mmCIF file of N, CA and C in Angstrom:
data_model
loop_
_atom_site.group_PDB
_atom_site.id
_atom_site.type_symbol
_atom_site.label_atom_id
_atom_site.label_comp_id
_atom_site.label_asym_id
_atom_site.label_seq_id
_atom_site.Cartn_x
_atom_site.Cartn_y
_atom_site.Cartn_z
ATOM 1 N N MET A 1 28.928 39.944 -30.607
ATOM 2 C CA MET A 1 29.588 40.433 -29.418
ATOM 3 C C MET A 1 29.667 41.960 -29.486
ATOM 4 N N TYR A 2 29.281 42.595 -28.420
ATOM 5 C CA TYR A 2 29.368 44.047 -28.319
ATOM 6 C C TYR A 2 30.813 44.453 -28.050
ATOM 7 N N ILE A 3 31.181 45.653 -28.496
ATOM 8 C CA ILE A 3 32.552 46.136 -28.315
ATOM 9 C C ILE A 3 32.907 46.219 -26.829
ATOM 10 N N GLU A 4 31.964 46.546 -25.977
ATOM 11 C CA GLU A 4 32.262 46.670 -24.544
ATOM 12 C C GLU A 4 32.624 45.337 -23.898
ATOM 13 N N HIS A 5 32.278 44.233 -24.555
ATOM 14 C CA HIS A 5 32.614 42.905 -24.032
ATOM 15 C C HIS A 5 33.876 42.335 -24.670
ATOM 16 N N PHE A 6 34.500 43.115 -25.519
ATOM 17 C CA PHE A 6 35.667 42.647 -26.247
ATOM 18 C C PHE A 6 36.919 43.272 -25.655
ATOM 19 N N SER A 7 37.932 42.479 -25.454
ATOM 20 C CA SER A 7 39.192 42.964 -24.895
ATOM 21 C C SER A 7 40.126 43.390 -26.024
ATOM 22 N N THR A 8 40.584 44.612 -25.960
ATOM 23 C CA THR A 8 41.536 45.120 -26.940
ATOM 24 C C THR A 8 42.566 45.977 -26.217
ATOM 25 N N GLU A 9 43.753 46.052 -26.781
ATOM 26 C CA GLU A 9 44.813 46.867 -26.184
ATOM 27 C C GLU A 9 44.602 48.351 -26.464
ATOM 28 N N GLU A 10 43.722 48.652 -27.397
ATOM 29 C CA GLU A 10 43.464 50.044 -27.751
ATOM 30 C C GLU A 10 42.699 50.741 -26.625
ATOM 31 N N LYS A 11 43.033 51.997 -26.381
ATOM 32 C CA LYS A 11 42.397 52.771 -25.320
ATOM 33 C C LYS A 11 41.194 53.532 -25.878
ATOM 34 N N VAL A 12 40.062 53.416 -25.191
ATOM 35 C CA VAL A 12 38.855 54.140 -25.588
ATOM 36 C C VAL A 12 39.053 55.621 -25.314
ATOM 37 N N ASP A 13 38.775 56.444 -26.324
ATOM 38 C CA ASP A 13 38.868 57.895 -26.185
ATOM 39 C C ASP A 13 37.536 58.485 -25.721
ATOM 40 N N THR A 14 36.462 58.142 -26.422
ATOM 41 C CA THR A 14 35.136 58.693 -26.144
ATOM 42 C C THR A 14 34.075 57.668 -26.514
ATOM 43 N N VAL A 15 32.961 57.680 -25.797
ATOM 44 C CA VAL A 15 31.811 56.841 -26.149
ATOM 45 C C VAL A 15 30.590 57.745 -26.266
ATOM 46 N N TYR A 16 29.896 57.636 -27.390
ATOM 47 C CA TYR A 16 28.653 58.370 -27.621
ATOM 48 C C TYR A 16 27.497 57.373 -27.601
ATOM 49 N N ASN A 17 26.537 57.583 -26.723
ATOM 50 C CA ASN A 17 25.306 56.797 -26.701
ATOM 51 C C ASN A 17 24.194 57.698 -27.227
ATOM 52 N N LEU A 18 23.823 57.495 -28.480
ATOM 53 C CA LEU A 18 22.851 58.351 -29.153
ATOM 54 C C LEU A 18 21.589 57.571 -29.497
ATOM 55 N N ASP A 19 20.577 58.276 -29.952
ATOM 56 C CA ASP A 19 19.323 57.624 -30.340
ATOM 57 C C ASP A 19 19.529 56.586 -31.432
ATOM 58 N N ILE A 20 20.467 56.841 -32.343
ATOM 59 C CA ILE A 20 20.665 55.912 -33.465
ATOM 60 C C ILE A 20 21.640 54.788 -33.138
ATOM 61 N N GLY A 21 22.412 54.928 -32.060
ATOM 62 C CA GLY A 21 23.346 53.866 -31.719
ATOM 63 C C GLY A 21 24.456 54.310 -30.790
ATOM 64 N N LYS A 22 25.341 53.371 -30.534
ATOM 65 C CA LYS A 22 26.505 53.609 -29.679
ATOM 66 C C LYS A 22 27.741 53.690 -30.570
ATOM 67 N N PHE A 23 28.581 54.702 -30.304
ATOM 68 C CA PHE A 23 29.777 54.930 -31.097
ATOM 69 C C PHE A 23 30.969 55.036 -30.152
ATOM 70 N N THR A 24 31.879 54.079 -30.271
ATOM 71 C CA THR A 24 33.055 54.018 -29.408
ATOM 72 C C THR A 24 34.252 54.497 -30.211
ATOM 73 N N ILE A 25 34.892 55.558 -29.733
ATOM 74 C CA ILE A 25 35.985 56.208 -30.450
ATOM 75 C C ILE A 25 37.316 55.829 -29.816
ATOM 76 N N TYR A 26 38.250 55.422 -30.650
ATOM 77 C CA TYR A 26 39.628 55.139 -30.256
ATOM 78 C C TYR A 26 40.510 56.161 -30.960
ATOM 79 N N ASP A 27 41.809 56.065 -30.805
ATOM 80 C CA ASP A 27 42.719 57.045 -31.392
ATOM 81 C C ASP A 27 42.612 57.107 -32.916
ATOM 82 N N ASN A 28 42.641 55.965 -33.581
ATOM 83 C CA ASN A 28 42.673 55.941 -35.044
ATOM 84 C C ASN A 28 41.486 55.237 -35.691
ATOM 85 N N PHE A 29 40.493 54.860 -34.889
ATOM 86 C CA PHE A 29 39.323 54.196 -35.462
ATOM 87 C C PHE A 29 38.129 54.328 -34.527
ATOM 88 N N MET A 30 36.967 53.952 -35.043
ATOM 89 C CA MET A 30 35.751 53.952 -34.243
ATOM 90 C C MET A 30 34.940 52.698 -34.539
ATOM 91 N N VAL A 31 34.088 52.325 -33.587
ATOM 92 C CA VAL A 31 33.202 51.177 -33.735
ATOM 93 C C VAL A 31 31.771 51.667 -33.526
ATOM 94 N N SER A 32 30.902 51.360 -34.483
ATOM 95 C CA SER A 32 29.493 51.727 -34.338
ATOM 96 C C SER A 32 28.659 50.486 -34.071
ATOM 97 N N GLU A 33 27.642 50.655 -33.243
ATOM 98 C CA GLU A 33 26.653 49.612 -32.974
ATOM 99 C C GLU A 33 25.286 50.296 -33.039
ATOM 100 N N ILE A 34 24.665 50.199 -34.210
ATOM 101 C CA ILE A 34 23.413 50.894 -34.481
ATOM 102 C C ILE A 34 22.264 50.186 -33.756
ATOM 103 N N VAL A 35 21.307 50.975 -33.275
ATOM 104 C CA VAL A 35 20.157 50.479 -32.521
ATOM 105 C C VAL A 35 19.220 49.684 -33.436
ATOM 106 N N GLU A 36 18.589 48.684 -32.867
ATOM 107 C CA GLU A 36 17.601 47.857 -33.572
ATOM 108 C C GLU A 36 16.517 48.731 -34.208
ATOM 109 N N GLY A 37 16.245 48.476 -35.495
ATOM 110 C CA GLY A 37 15.136 49.117 -36.187
ATOM 111 C C GLY A 37 15.394 50.491 -36.770
ATOM 112 N N VAL A 38 16.563 51.055 -36.576
ATOM 113 C CA VAL A 38 16.877 52.380 -37.114
ATOM 114 C C VAL A 38 16.915 52.326 -38.641
ATOM 115 N N ASN A 39 16.450 53.393 -39.275
ATOM 116 C CA ASN A 39 16.607 53.556 -40.721
ATOM 117 C C ASN A 39 17.763 54.525 -40.925
ATOM 118 N N LEU A 40 18.916 54.003 -41.271
ATOM 119 C CA LEU A 40 20.129 54.802 -41.395
ATOM 120 C C LEU A 40 20.227 55.343 -42.815
ATOM 121 N N ASP A 41 19.660 56.522 -43.009
ATOM 122 C CA ASP A 41 19.713 57.168 -44.311
ATOM 123 C C ASP A 41 20.645 58.376 -44.229
ATOM 124 N N TYR A 42 20.721 59.102 -45.331
ATOM 125 C CA TYR A 42 21.622 60.251 -45.427
ATOM 126 C C TYR A 42 21.364 61.256 -44.304
ATOM 127 N N LYS A 43 20.113 61.551 -44.045
ATOM 128 C CA LYS A 43 19.764 62.528 -43.013
ATOM 129 C C LYS A 43 20.143 62.030 -41.614
ATOM 130 N N ALA A 44 19.931 60.754 -41.346
ATOM 131 C CA ALA A 44 20.267 60.189 -40.032
ATOM 132 C C ALA A 44 21.772 60.157 -39.795
ATOM 133 N N CYS A 45 22.543 60.245 -40.854
ATOM 134 C CA CYS A 45 24.004 60.191 -40.730
ATOM 135 C C CYS A 45 24.626 61.530 -40.356
ATOM 136 N N ASP A 46 23.835 62.599 -40.278
ATOM 137 C CA ASP A 46 24.385 63.915 -39.939
ATOM 138 C C ASP A 46 25.180 63.894 -38.641
ATOM 139 N N ILE A 47 24.612 63.322 -37.592
ATOM 140 C CA ILE A 47 25.305 63.287 -36.301
ATOM 141 C C ILE A 47 26.546 62.407 -36.379
ATOM 142 N N LEU A 48 26.444 61.317 -37.108
ATOM 143 C CA LEU A 48 27.595 60.428 -37.287
ATOM 144 C C LEU A 48 28.720 61.152 -38.021
ATOM 145 N N LEU A 49 28.376 61.909 -39.041
ATOM 146 C CA LEU A 49 29.387 62.680 -39.771
ATOM 147 C C LEU A 49 30.046 63.724 -38.873
ATOM 148 N N SER A 50 29.270 64.342 -37.998
ATOM 149 C CA SER A 50 29.843 65.315 -37.056
ATOM 150 C C SER A 50 30.872 64.660 -36.147
ATOM 151 N N ILE A 51 30.560 63.458 -35.670
ATOM 152 C CA ILE A 51 31.495 62.722 -34.811
ATOM 153 C C ILE A 51 32.764 62.387 -35.580
ATOM 154 N N VAL A 52 32.603 61.863 -36.786
ATOM 155 C CA VAL A 52 33.760 61.499 -37.619
ATOM 156 C C VAL A 52 34.643 62.712 -37.855
ATOM 157 N N LEU A 53 34.050 63.824 -38.257
ATOM 158 C CA LEU A 53 34.843 65.014 -38.569
ATOM 159 C C LEU A 53 35.510 65.601 -37.331
ATOM 160 N N SER A 54 34.833 65.564 -36.183
ATOM 161 C CA SER A 54 35.449 66.147 -34.987
ATOM 162 C C SER A 54 36.612 65.309 -34.467
ATOM 163 N N HIS A 55 36.567 63.999 -34.655
ATOM 164 C CA HIS A 55 37.643 63.139 -34.149
ATOM 165 C C HIS A 55 38.711 62.814 -35.192
ATOM 166 N N PHE A 56 38.324 62.736 -36.457
ATOM 167 C CA PHE A 56 39.255 62.254 -37.481
ATOM 168 C C PHE A 56 39.420 63.209 -38.658
ATOM 169 N N GLY A 57 38.795 64.369 -38.618
ATOM 170 C CA GLY A 57 38.793 65.289 -39.755
ATOM 171 C C GLY A 57 40.164 65.746 -40.211
ATOM 172 N N ASN A 58 41.118 65.873 -39.288
ATOM 173 C CA ASN A 58 42.460 66.341 -39.641
ATOM 174 C C ASN A 58 43.428 65.215 -39.957
ATOM 175 N N LYS A 59 42.975 63.980 -39.856
ATOM 176 C CA LYS A 59 43.846 62.825 -40.111
ATOM 177 C C LYS A 59 43.665 62.359 -41.550
ATOM 178 N N PRO A 60 44.729 61.873 -42.179
ATOM 179 C CA PRO A 60 44.607 61.440 -43.578
ATOM 180 C C PRO A 60 43.713 60.220 -43.752
ATOM 181 N N THR A 61 43.604 59.403 -42.715
ATOM 182 C CA THR A 61 42.740 58.224 -42.785
ATOM 183 C C THR A 61 42.368 57.787 -41.373
ATOM 184 N N PHE A 62 41.384 56.926 -41.288
ATOM 185 C CA PHE A 62 40.968 56.352 -40.013
ATOM 186 C C PHE A 62 40.204 55.069 -40.319
ATOM 187 N N GLY A 63 39.949 54.291 -39.284
ATOM 188 C CA GLY A 63 39.194 53.053 -39.452
ATOM 189 C C GLY A 63 37.790 53.187 -38.894
ATOM 190 N N TYR A 64 36.847 52.534 -39.558
ATOM 191 C CA TYR A 64 35.454 52.536 -39.108
ATOM 192 C C TYR A 64 34.946 51.102 -39.135
ATOM 193 N N ILE A 65 34.542 50.594 -37.975
ATOM 194 C CA ILE A 65 33.985 49.246 -37.881
ATOM 195 C C ILE A 65 32.495 49.362 -37.584
ATOM 196 N N SER A 66 31.688 48.796 -38.452
ATOM 197 C CA SER A 66 30.249 48.705 -38.224
ATOM 198 C C SER A 66 29.973 47.329 -37.628
ATOM 199 N N ASN A 67 29.799 47.287 -36.313
ATOM 200 C CA ASN A 67 29.535 46.029 -35.615
ATOM 201 C C ASN A 67 28.021 45.822 -35.601
ATOM 202 N N ARG A 68 27.536 44.992 -36.488
ATOM 203 C CA ARG A 68 26.096 44.848 -36.723
ATOM 204 C C ARG A 68 25.469 43.831 -35.772
ATOM 205 N N VAL A 69 25.342 44.240 -34.517
ATOM 206 C CA VAL A 69 24.762 43.374 -33.498
ATOM 207 C C VAL A 69 23.237 43.433 -33.498
ATOM 208 N N HIS A 70 22.670 44.415 -34.197
ATOM 209 C CA HIS A 70 21.218 44.572 -34.301
ATOM 210 C C HIS A 70 20.827 44.649 -35.773
ATOM 211 N N THR A 71 19.546 44.454 -36.027
ATOM 212 C CA THR A 71 19.018 44.587 -37.374
ATOM 213 C C THR A 71 18.522 46.016 -37.568
ATOM 214 N N TYR A 72 18.954 46.641 -38.636
ATOM 215 C CA TYR A 72 18.508 47.986 -38.983
ATOM 216 C C TYR A 72 18.594 48.123 -40.488
ATOM 217 N N SER A 73 17.990 49.175 -41.006
ATOM 218 C CA SER A 73 18.028 49.363 -42.454
ATOM 219 C C SER A 73 19.011 50.467 -42.810
ATOM 220 N N LEU A 74 19.582 50.323 -43.970
ATOM 221 C CA LEU A 74 20.565 51.260 -44.495
ATOM 222 C C LEU A 74 20.165 51.569 -45.929
ATOM 223 N N VAL A 75 20.231 52.821 -46.316
ATOM 224 C CA VAL A 75 19.892 53.209 -47.682
ATOM 225 C C VAL A 75 21.190 53.212 -48.490
ATOM 226 N N PRO A 76 21.476 52.134 -49.236
ATOM 227 C CA PRO A 76 22.773 52.018 -49.910
ATOM 228 C C PRO A 76 23.022 53.080 -50.975
ATOM 229 N N THR A 77 21.967 53.590 -51.592
ATOM 230 C CA THR A 77 22.165 54.613 -52.627
ATOM 231 C C THR A 77 22.597 55.951 -52.040
ATOM 232 N N ASP A 78 22.490 56.116 -50.719
ATOM 233 C CA ASP A 78 22.994 57.327 -50.065
ATOM 234 C C ASP A 78 24.497 57.253 -49.799
ATOM 235 N N LEU A 79 25.061 56.059 -49.816
ATOM 236 C CA LEU A 79 26.464 55.871 -49.433
ATOM 237 C C LEU A 79 27.463 56.614 -50.322
ATOM 238 N N PRO A 80 27.308 56.635 -51.650
ATOM 239 C CA PRO A 80 28.291 57.360 -52.470
ATOM 240 C C PRO A 80 28.383 58.846 -52.137
ATOM 241 N N ARG A 81 27.336 59.427 -51.579
ATOM 242 C CA ARG A 81 27.349 60.849 -51.213
ATOM 243 C C ARG A 81 28.343 61.140 -50.093
ATOM 244 N N LEU A 82 28.698 60.125 -49.322
ATOM 245 C CA LEU A 82 29.627 60.324 -48.209
ATOM 246 C C LEU A 82 31.020 60.729 -48.675
ATOM 247 N N LYS A 83 31.383 60.312 -49.876
ATOM 248 C CA LYS A 83 32.722 60.618 -50.392
ATOM 249 C C LYS A 83 32.977 62.124 -50.436
ATOM 250 N N ASP A 84 31.954 62.901 -50.741
ATOM 251 C CA ASP A 84 32.103 64.353 -50.813
ATOM 252 C C ASP A 84 32.100 65.013 -49.438
ATOM 253 N N LEU A 85 31.608 64.316 -48.430
ATOM 254 C CA LEU A 85 31.485 64.898 -47.092
ATOM 255 C C LEU A 85 32.630 64.548 -46.157
ATOM 256 N N ILE A 86 33.324 63.463 -46.448
ATOM 257 C CA ILE A 86 34.432 63.021 -45.596
ATOM 258 C C ILE A 86 35.739 63.315 -46.327
ATOM 259 N N PRO A 87 36.546 64.257 -45.816
ATOM 260 C CA PRO A 87 37.741 64.697 -46.535
ATOM 261 C C PRO A 87 38.881 63.680 -46.559
ATOM 262 N N ASN A 88 38.873 62.740 -45.642
ATOM 263 C CA ASN A 88 39.939 61.745 -45.591
ATOM 264 C C ASN A 88 39.435 60.417 -46.147
ATOM 265 N N LYS A 89 40.285 59.418 -46.137
ATOM 266 C CA LYS A 89 39.953 58.136 -46.754
ATOM 267 C C LYS A 89 39.876 57.048 -45.687
ATOM 268 N N PRO A 90 38.672 56.760 -45.191
ATOM 269 C CA PRO A 90 38.555 55.736 -44.147
ATOM 270 C C PRO A 90 38.678 54.323 -44.694
ATOM 271 N N ARG A 91 39.127 53.431 -43.824
ATOM 272 C CA ARG A 91 39.084 51.988 -44.118
ATOM 273 C C ARG A 91 37.909 51.442 -43.332
ATOM 274 N N LEU A 92 37.035 50.742 -44.012
ATOM 275 C CA LEU A 92 35.799 50.278 -43.407
ATOM 276 C C LEU A 92 35.802 48.776 -43.196
ATOM 277 N N ALA A 93 35.183 48.361 -42.105
ATOM 278 C CA ALA A 93 34.977 46.939 -41.828
ATOM 279 C C ALA A 93 33.546 46.761 -41.343
ATOM 280 N N ILE A 94 32.858 45.798 -41.930
ATOM 281 C CA ILE A 94 31.521 45.433 -41.474
ATOM 282 C C ILE A 94 31.623 44.077 -40.792
ATOM 283 N N VAL A 95 31.062 43.991 -39.589
ATOM 284 C CA VAL A 95 31.014 42.721 -38.867
ATOM 285 C C VAL A 95 29.563 42.250 -38.879
ATOM 286 N N HIS A 96 29.324 41.125 -39.540
ATOM 287 C CA HIS A 96 27.983 40.541 -39.560
ATOM 288 C C HIS A 96 27.952 39.369 -38.588
ATOM 289 N N HIS A 97 26.758 39.037 -38.136
ATOM 290 C CA HIS A 97 26.628 37.971 -37.140
ATOM 291 C C HIS A 97 25.700 36.848 -37.591
ATOM 292 N N ASN A 98 25.310 36.876 -38.872
ATOM 293 C CA ASN A 98 24.489 35.800 -39.432
ATOM 294 C C ASN A 98 24.569 35.852 -40.962
ATOM 295 N N GLU A 99 23.972 34.874 -41.605
ATOM 296 C CA GLU A 99 24.070 34.769 -43.063
ATOM 297 C C GLU A 99 23.390 35.937 -43.773
ATOM 298 N N LEU A 100 22.243 36.375 -43.277
ATOM 299 C CA LEU A 100 21.565 37.517 -43.884
ATOM 300 C C LEU A 100 22.430 38.768 -43.778
ATOM 301 N N GLY A 101 23.085 38.944 -42.639
ATOM 302 C CA GLY A 101 23.984 40.075 -42.462
ATOM 303 C C GLY A 101 25.139 40.042 -43.438
ATOM 304 N N GLN A 102 25.650 38.852 -43.704
ATOM 305 C CA GLN A 102 26.742 38.713 -44.668
ATOM 306 C C GLN A 102 26.271 39.089 -46.068
ATOM 307 N N LEU A 103 25.098 38.625 -46.453
ATOM 308 C CA LEU A 103 24.561 38.954 -47.776
ATOM 309 C C LEU A 103 24.329 40.454 -47.916
ATOM 310 N N SER A 104 23.804 41.083 -46.877
ATOM 311 C CA SER A 104 23.587 42.533 -46.902
ATOM 312 C C SER A 104 24.902 43.286 -47.042
ATOM 313 N N ALA A 105 25.904 42.864 -46.285
ATOM 314 C CA ALA A 105 27.214 43.523 -46.343
ATOM 315 C C ALA A 105 27.844 43.371 -47.721
ATOM 316 N N GLN A 106 27.727 42.198 -48.310
ATOM 317 C CA GLN A 106 28.283 41.979 -49.652
ATOM 318 C C GLN A 106 27.569 42.868 -50.676
ATOM 319 N N PHE A 107 26.261 43.024 -50.535
ATOM 320 C CA PHE A 107 25.492 43.893 -51.422
ATOM 321 C C PHE A 107 25.927 45.348 -51.256
ATOM 322 N N GLU A 108 26.058 45.801 -50.011
ATOM 323 C CA GLU A 108 26.451 47.185 -49.727
ATOM 324 C C GLU A 108 27.835 47.514 -50.275
ATOM 325 N N ARG A 109 28.680 46.524 -50.361
ATOM 326 C CA ARG A 109 30.040 46.726 -50.871
ATOM 327 C C ARG A 109 30.018 47.430 -52.237
ATOM 328 N N ASN A 110 28.975 47.205 -53.009
ATOM 329 C CA ASN A 110 28.841 47.822 -54.332
ATOM 330 C C ASN A 110 28.594 49.321 -54.270
ATOM 331 N N PHE A 111 28.197 49.833 -53.123
ATOM 332 C CA PHE A 111 27.815 51.234 -53.002
ATOM 333 C C PHE A 111 28.798 52.086 -52.204
ATOM 334 N N TRP A 112 29.576 51.480 -51.330
ATOM 335 C CA TRP A 112 30.495 52.255 -50.492
ATOM 336 C C TRP A 112 31.579 52.891 -51.360
ATOM 337 N N PRO A 113 31.859 54.172 -51.165
ATOM 338 C CA PRO A 113 32.898 54.836 -51.957
ATOM 339 C C PRO A 113 34.307 54.653 -51.395
ATOM 340 N N PHE A 114 34.453 53.834 -50.354
ATOM 341 C CA PHE A 114 35.740 53.615 -49.707
ATOM 342 C C PHE A 114 36.046 52.120 -49.639
ATOM 343 N N GLU A 115 37.304 51.804 -49.345
ATOM 344 C CA GLU A 115 37.724 50.411 -49.179
ATOM 345 C C GLU A 115 36.907 49.755 -48.063
ATOM 346 N N LEU A 116 36.415 48.544 -48.316
ATOM 347 C CA LEU A 116 35.540 47.866 -47.366
ATOM 348 C C LEU A 116 35.875 46.386 -47.287
ATOM 349 N N GLU A 117 35.974 45.869 -46.063
ATOM 350 C CA GLU A 117 36.150 44.436 -45.830
ATOM 351 C C GLU A 117 34.998 43.946 -44.957
ATOM 352 N N VAL A 118 34.630 42.692 -45.128
ATOM 353 C CA VAL A 118 33.519 42.097 -44.389
ATOM 354 C C VAL A 118 34.044 40.943 -43.535
ATOM 355 N N PHE A 119 33.630 40.906 -42.266
ATOM 356 C CA PHE A 119 34.090 39.891 -41.320
ATOM 357 C C PHE A 119 32.902 39.281 -40.589
ATOM 358 N N ASN A 120 33.109 38.084 -40.039
ATOM 359 C CA ASN A 120 32.033 37.457 -39.270
ATOM 360 C C ASN A 120 32.279 37.515 -37.769
ATOM 361 N N ASN A 121 33.345 38.209 -37.355
ATOM 362 C CA ASN A 121 33.519 38.446 -35.919
ATOM 363 C C ASN A 121 34.319 39.725 -35.683
ATOM 364 N N LEU A 122 34.080 40.300 -34.536
ATOM 365 C CA LEU A 122 34.672 41.585 -34.182
ATOM 366 C C LEU A 122 36.188 41.509 -34.069
ATOM 367 N N GLY A 123 36.712 40.403 -33.580
ATOM 368 C CA GLY A 123 38.162 40.253 -33.443
ATOM 369 C C GLY A 123 38.884 40.381 -34.769
ATOM 370 N N GLN A 124 38.353 39.744 -35.811
ATOM 371 C CA GLN A 124 38.961 39.844 -37.142
ATOM 372 C C GLN A 124 38.933 41.283 -37.651
ATOM 373 N N ALA A 125 37.822 41.962 -37.437
ATOM 374 C CA ALA A 125 37.707 43.349 -37.894
ATOM 375 C C ALA A 125 38.690 44.253 -37.155
ATOM 376 N N LEU A 126 38.802 44.075 -35.848
ATOM 377 C CA LEU A 126 39.759 44.871 -35.072
ATOM 378 C C LEU A 126 41.189 44.595 -35.516
ATOM 379 N N ASP A 127 41.512 43.331 -35.764
ATOM 380 C CA ASP A 127 42.849 42.994 -36.262
ATOM 381 C C ASP A 127 43.121 43.684 -37.593
ATOM 382 N N TYR A 128 42.143 43.648 -38.490
ATOM 383 C CA TYR A 128 42.283 44.283 -39.803
ATOM 384 C C TYR A 128 42.511 45.788 -39.663
ATOM 385 N N ILE A 129 41.687 46.439 -38.871
ATOM 386 C CA ILE A 129 41.779 47.894 -38.722
ATOM 387 C C ILE A 129 43.060 48.299 -37.999
ATOM 388 N N THR A 130 43.409 47.610 -36.914
ATOM 389 C CA THR A 130 44.583 48.016 -36.134
ATOM 390 C C THR A 130 45.897 47.584 -36.768
ATOM 391 N N SER A 131 45.888 46.552 -37.606
ATOM 392 C CA SER A 131 47.130 46.120 -38.248
ATOM 393 C C SER A 131 47.380 46.835 -39.564
ATOM 394 N N SER A 132 46.442 47.647 -39.979
ATOM 395 C CA SER A 132 46.584 48.313 -41.272
ATOM 396 C C SER A 132 47.524 49.507 -41.213
ATOM 397 N N LYS A 133 48.084 49.766 -40.035
ATOM 398 C CA LYS A 133 49.052 50.859 -39.865
ATOM 399 C C LYS A 133 48.491 52.164 -40.426
ATOM 400 N N LEU A 134 47.325 52.531 -39.924
ATOM 401 C CA LEU A 134 46.677 53.750 -40.381
ATOM 402 C C LEU A 134 47.590 54.939 -40.131
ATOM 403 N N ALA A 135 47.834 55.683 -41.154
ATOM 404 C CA ALA A 135 48.728 56.842 -41.071
ATOM 405 C C ALA A 135 47.970 58.035 -40.523
ATOM 406 N N CYS A 136 47.788 58.048 -39.220
ATOM 407 C CA CYS A 136 47.037 59.135 -38.605
ATOM 408 C C CYS A 136 47.953 60.013 -37.781
#
């Protein structure tokens, strides 16, 4: 399920439709939906990092939901480098929509430098992120 088809009480702040995907920004969290076939490596994350820093850079923490509605590749060995680039401590949620997605998310968990939870639907991820009382 795409974020635009999901009902939430949270108010959308900004939506970015970029070559690599759609990024929906709320007050204390964001939802990404990466485009089919993208190779999301360290270099491709530059624009994503700019968005994160401009919206959440001054906050002690924020939530990030990766809603994996499409298949794309991610370079897991690039993930630990993010810790030095993001000054705050995000809470991450990956939403997978099939068994392969779940296996990939579980594998990636070994590389993320931040707290990460894996869900099989967007509602659970939103509940996790919004109920975590992010101190923003």
